[in-house]
């Protein structure tokens, strides 16, 4: 199910994040890339170089907006000015869907600029789902929420993370941006089985996937986006692709960013696992079935 | 037994408590402060809402977020203020960053706005920049002006026909929102350019050898001496520029920006200004696209 209501019925293939160190290469060489994901906040500006680059990219490529500060889980009301600018950007990019994180990050109008984990409670699920619906209705496009990597859990939690994610997206009737690396990082930090997570979510709601690298420390793993994707994450991605179907996939590489070619080559490794998932989903040929 | 006073019972109280914890500056060694605001052990407060695991205590798990908050904001502050960093040196700059971000945590969904109140903070709390406060104020203004020039909106420029149609006595011209006019006590433009060139050279060197970067001594750039300058920070074809202005030209532009009608704005330049000078300046400003319709 590559195309569904949560990604605007698109089949976008493998994309990479649009990052400043690659601007010159992309604009001058025009490499073939299925799509670019932009961080919305970098383009919620009045003018200047950011919007000039964006417009040049939009002439050549498909772009999907990914946000980092809608904070669906914050109890603060959503900033109207933020939404107004976001809607103008949505019209500019014609993004078929918009994603942001299942997290919180602001309190009483003060922002941490972090993606903080929520307590997995029914109250949090209800409030978060209501906010997602409000944003979707205002922006008038499908929303996918991304599971975050986390380093802390709360006594208040009443369910597992994947039960919480399921409750939120069912109540909001929205999609999931399934970050496979984040599932792996959190599974190691909190001691759960990442495959149980993957098997526990509503697969039909997955509109996009993220893959990325992380960094291991002695007592925990940090989601650093500064490495190639590690093998356990690829294995999880293979499982996710088999379970959810071949889905628009994006490699995140945000720190110590290597050349464009290296980032793109790393992203295209996903094709190996996609081919595996496609082969597994095809019915076996008649002679093979007889055997 | 009654529960501890700030063990959160709902989403909002949990978020407020965790937010308070994250925004507290780090202690020595980038560790979380060991005492809470009321004198209790922070570990006790953390244990009230964060679960420990088999490797990390509640405090240690919370500390990861406390560190990430400060590292992220200070990194951003560092990137936006290379000139101020060079003037103060790394330690004093870091102290200023912590003091400023404690007084003015981000109130915007974008980190772009983080430095918006820095100039005012330096003026009101000069101890963080002493004995270079006057220079620090100038550099803070100059570096914020670059953020504005980078991505502020542009308004439609005034056409010759529009100017010709207007009554000159009542004409009010606007200045592009991305243009910032600065009357400064120090020539910070040349200083900041020198700092950026040095830093760029160091970055290039670091590509060749990480060891060289870590061991090389940073070339010190002499702080500028007092000398009044008038500068417009602006952009052309979406590239940043700093343009030195003559004082009367600065005064005319400032008057236009303040909404004065054209004749009064020109008069603000002073009696020594000749009509030929005024014509030349306006021709240049039009060419640079600075003059636009007022909002």
mmCIF file with all atom_site columns, N, CA and C in Angstrom, chain A residues 109-133:
data_model
loop_
_atom_site.group_PDB
_atom_site.id
_atom_site.type_symbol
_atom_site.label_atom_id
_atom_site.label_alt_id
_atom_site.label_comp_id
_atom_site.label_asym_id
_atom_site.label_entity_id
_atom_site.label_seq_id
_atom_site.pdbx_PDB_ins_code
_atom_site.Cartn_x
_atom_site.Cartn_y
_atom_site.Cartn_z
_atom_site.occupancy
_atom_site.B_iso_or_equiv
_atom_site.pdbx_formal_charge
_atom_site.auth_seq_id
_atom_site.auth_comp_id
_atom_site.auth_asym_id
_atom_site.auth_atom_id
_atom_site.pdbx_PDB_model_num
ATOM 1  N N  . UNK A 1 109 ? 4.105  29.251 26.258 1.00 0.00 ? 109 UNK A N  1
ATOM 2  C CA . UNK A 1 109 ? 4.684  30.116 25.225 1.00 0.00 ? 109 UNK A CA 1
ATOM 3  C C  . UNK A 1 109 ? 6.197  30.127 25.165 1.00 0.00 ? 109 UNK A C  1
ATOM 4  N N  . UNK A 1 110 ? 6.853  29.343 25.996 1.00 0.00 ? 110 UNK A N  1
ATOM 5  C CA . UNK A 1 110 ? 8.316  29.253 25.954 1.00 0.00 ? 110 UNK A CA 1
ATOM 6  C C  . UNK A 1 110 ? 8.721  27.931 25.295 1.00 0.00 ? 110 UNK A C  1
ATOM 7  N N  . UNK A 1 111 ? 9.629  28.019 24.337 1.00 0.00 ? 111 UNK A N  1
ATOM 8  C CA . UNK A 1 111 ? 9.979  26.860 23.511 1.00 0.00 ? 111 UNK A CA 1
ATOM 9  C C  . UNK A 1 111 ? 11.322 26.257 23.926 1.00 0.00 ? 111 UNK A C  1
ATOM 10 N N  . UNK A 1 112 ? 11.379 24.921 23.931 1.00 0.00 ? 112 UNK A N  1
ATOM 11 C CA . UNK A 1 112 ? 12.655 24.241 24.213 1.00 0.00 ? 112 UNK A CA 1
ATOM 12 C C  . UNK A 1 112 ? 13.393 23.905 22.925 1.00 0.00 ? 112 UNK A C  1
ATOM 13 N N  . UNK A 1 113 ? 12.689 23.901 21.803 1.00 0.00 ? 113 UNK A N  1
ATOM 14 C CA . UNK A 1 113 ? 13.243 23.478 20.510 1.00 0.00 ? 113 UNK A CA 1
ATOM 15 C C  . UNK A 1 113 ? 13.766 22.045 20.573 1.00 0.00 ? 113 UNK A C  1
ATOM 16 N N  . UNK A 1 114 ? 13.136 21.253 21.425 1.00 0.00 ? 114 UNK A N  1
ATOM 17 C CA . UNK A 1 114 ? 13.470 19.833 21.510 1.00 0.00 ? 114 UNK A CA 1
ATOM 18 C C  . UNK A 1 114 ? 12.196 19.037 21.227 1.00 0.00 ? 114 UNK A C  1
ATOM 19 N N  . UNK A 1 115 ? 12.354 17.743 20.990 1.00 0.00 ? 115 UNK A N  1
ATOM 20 C CA . UNK A 1 115 ? 11.216 16.859 20.737 1.00 0.00 ? 115 UNK A CA 1
ATOM 21 C C  . UNK A 1 115 ? 11.063 15.988 21.976 1.00 0.00 ? 115 UNK A C  1
ATOM 22 N N  . UNK A 1 116 ? 10.273 16.456 22.923 1.00 0.00 ? 116 UNK A N  1
ATOM 23 C CA . UNK A 1 116 ? 10.219 15.801 24.234 1.00 0.00 ? 116 UNK A CA 1
ATOM 24 C C  . UNK A 1 116 ? 9.137  14.722 24.264 1.00 0.00 ? 116 UNK A C  1
ATOM 25 N N  . UNK A 1 117 ? 9.438  13.603 24.933 1.00 0.00 ? 117 UNK A N  1
ATOM 26 C CA . UNK A 1 117 ? 8.470  12.506 24.936 1.00 0.00 ? 117 UNK A CA 1
ATOM 27 C C  . UNK A 1 117 ? 7.255  12.828 25.804 1.00 0.00 ? 117 UNK A C  1
ATOM 28 N N  . UNK A 1 118 ? 6.149  12.236 25.444 1.00 0.00 ? 118 UNK A N  1
ATOM 29 C CA . UNK A 1 118 ? 4.910  12.424 26.201 1.00 0.00 ? 118 UNK A CA 1
ATOM 30 C C  . UNK A 1 118 ? 4.735  11.287 27.197 1.00 0.00 ? 118 UNK A C  1
ATOM 31 N N  . UNK A 1 119 ? 4.005  11.544 28.264 1.00 0.00 ? 119 UNK A N  1
ATOM 32 C CA . UNK A 1 119 ? 3.573  10.411 29.083 1.00 0.00 ? 119 UNK A CA 1
ATOM 33 C C  . UNK A 1 119 ? 2.482  9.676  28.298 1.00 0.00 ? 119 UNK A C  1
ATOM 34 N N  . UNK A 1 120 ? 2.526  8.367  28.289 1.00 0.00 ? 120 UNK A N  1
ATOM 35 C CA . UNK A 1 120 ? 1.577  7.606  27.456 1.00 0.00 ? 120 UNK A CA 1
ATOM 36 C C  . UNK A 1 120 ? 0.286  7.381  28.248 1.00 0.00 ? 120 UNK A C  1
ATOM 37 N N  . UNK A 1 121 ? -0.512 8.435  28.295 1.00 0.00 ? 121 UNK A N  1
ATOM 38 C CA . UNK A 1 121 ? -1.766 8.397  29.050 1.00 0.00 ? 121 UNK A CA 1
ATOM 39 C C  . UNK A 1 121 ? -2.939 8.635  28.096 1.00 0.00 ? 121 UNK A C  1
ATOM 40 N N  . UNK A 1 122 ? -4.114 8.251  28.538 1.00 0.00 ? 122 UNK A N  1
ATOM 41 C CA . UNK A 1 122 ? -5.310 8.479  27.721 1.00 0.00 ? 122 UNK A CA 1
ATOM 42 C C  . UNK A 1 122 ? -5.575 9.983  27.586 1.00 0.00 ? 122 UNK A C  1
ATOM 43 N N  . UNK A 1 123 ? -5.280 10.728 28.666 1.00 0.00 ? 123 UNK A N  1
ATOM 44 C CA . UNK A 1 123 ? -5.481 12.188 28.608 1.00 0.00 ? 123 UNK A CA 1
ATOM 45 C C  . UNK A 1 123 ? -4.580 12.806 27.536 1.00 0.00 ? 123 UNK A C  1
ATOM 46 N N  . UNK A 1 124 ? -3.301 12.389 27.535 1.00 0.00 ? 124 UNK A N  1
ATOM 47 C CA . UNK A 1 124 ? -2.362 12.940 26.548 1.00 0.00 ? 124 UNK A CA 1
ATOM 48 C C  . UNK A 1 124 ? -2.791 12.550 25.137 1.00 0.00 ? 124 UNK A C  1
ATOM 49 N N  . UNK A 1 125 ? -3.254 11.333 24.961 1.00 0.00 ? 125 UNK A N  1
ATOM 50 C CA . UNK A 1 125 ? -3.683 10.870 23.632 1.00 0.00 ? 125 UNK A CA 1
ATOM 51 C C  . UNK A 1 125 ? -4.868 11.718 23.148 1.00 0.00 ? 125 UNK A C  1
ATOM 52 N N  . UNK A 1 126 ? -5.803 11.954 24.045 1.00 0.00 ? 126 UNK A N  1
ATOM 53 C CA . UNK A 1 126 ? -7.007 12.716 23.663 1.00 0.00 ? 126 UNK A CA 1
ATOM 54 C C  . UNK A 1 126 ? -6.643 14.154 23.270 1.00 0.00 ? 126 UNK A C  1
ATOM 55 N N  . UNK A 1 127 ? -5.823 14.794 24.113 1.00 0.00 ? 127 UNK A N  1
ATOM 56 C CA . UNK A 1 127 ? -5.430 16.187 23.831 1.00 0.00 ? 127 UNK A CA 1
ATOM 57 C C  . UNK A 1 127 ? -4.625 16.276 22.543 1.00 0.00 ? 127 UNK A C  1
ATOM 58 N N  . UNK A 1 128 ? -3.703 15.329 22.365 1.00 0.00 ? 128 UNK A N  1
ATOM 59 C CA . UNK A 1 128 ? -2.824 15.352 21.191 1.00 0.00 ? 128 UNK A CA 1
ATOM 60 C C  . UNK A 1 128 ? -3.632 15.132 19.918 1.00 0.00 ? 128 UNK A C  1
ATOM 61 N N  . UNK A 1 129 ? -4.534 14.178 19.968 1.00 0.00 ? 129 UNK A N  1
ATOM 62 C CA . UNK A 1 129 ? -5.354 13.889 18.784 1.00 0.00 ? 129 UNK A CA 1
ATOM 63 C C  . UNK A 1 129 ? -6.209 15.105 18.412 1.00 0.00 ? 129 UNK A C  1
ATOM 64 N N  . UNK A 1 130 ? -6.733 15.778 19.435 1.00 0.00 ? 130 UNK A N  1
ATOM 65 C CA . UNK A 1 130 ? -7.563 16.962 19.158 1.00 0.00 ? 130 UNK A CA 1
ATOM 66 C C  . UNK A 1 130 ? -6.746 18.039 18.444 1.00 0.00 ? 130 UNK A C  1
ATOM 67 N N  . UNK A 1 131 ? -5.508 18.199 18.859 1.00 0.00 ? 131 UNK A N  1
ATOM 68 C CA . UNK A 1 131 ? -4.656 19.225 18.250 1.00 0.00 ? 131 UNK A CA 1
ATOM 69 C C  . UNK A 1 131 ? -4.282 18.849 16.813 1.00 0.00 ? 131 UNK A C  1
ATOM 70 N N  . UNK A 1 132 ? -4.027 17.577 16.591 1.00 0.00 ? 132 UNK A N  1
ATOM 71 C CA . UNK A 1 132 ? -3.700 17.127 15.223 1.00 0.00 ? 132 UNK A CA 1
ATOM 72 C C  . UNK A 1 132 ? -4.893 17.407 14.300 1.00 0.00 ? 132 UNK A C  1
ATOM 73 N N  . UNK A 1 133 ? -6.082 17.094 14.779 1.00 0.00 ? 133 UNK A N  1
ATOM 74 C CA . UNK A 1 133 ? -7.278 17.343 13.947 1.00 0.00 ? 133 UNK A CA 1
ATOM 75 C C  . UNK A 1 133 ? -7.427 18.833 13.648 1.00 0.00 ? 133 UNK A C  1
#
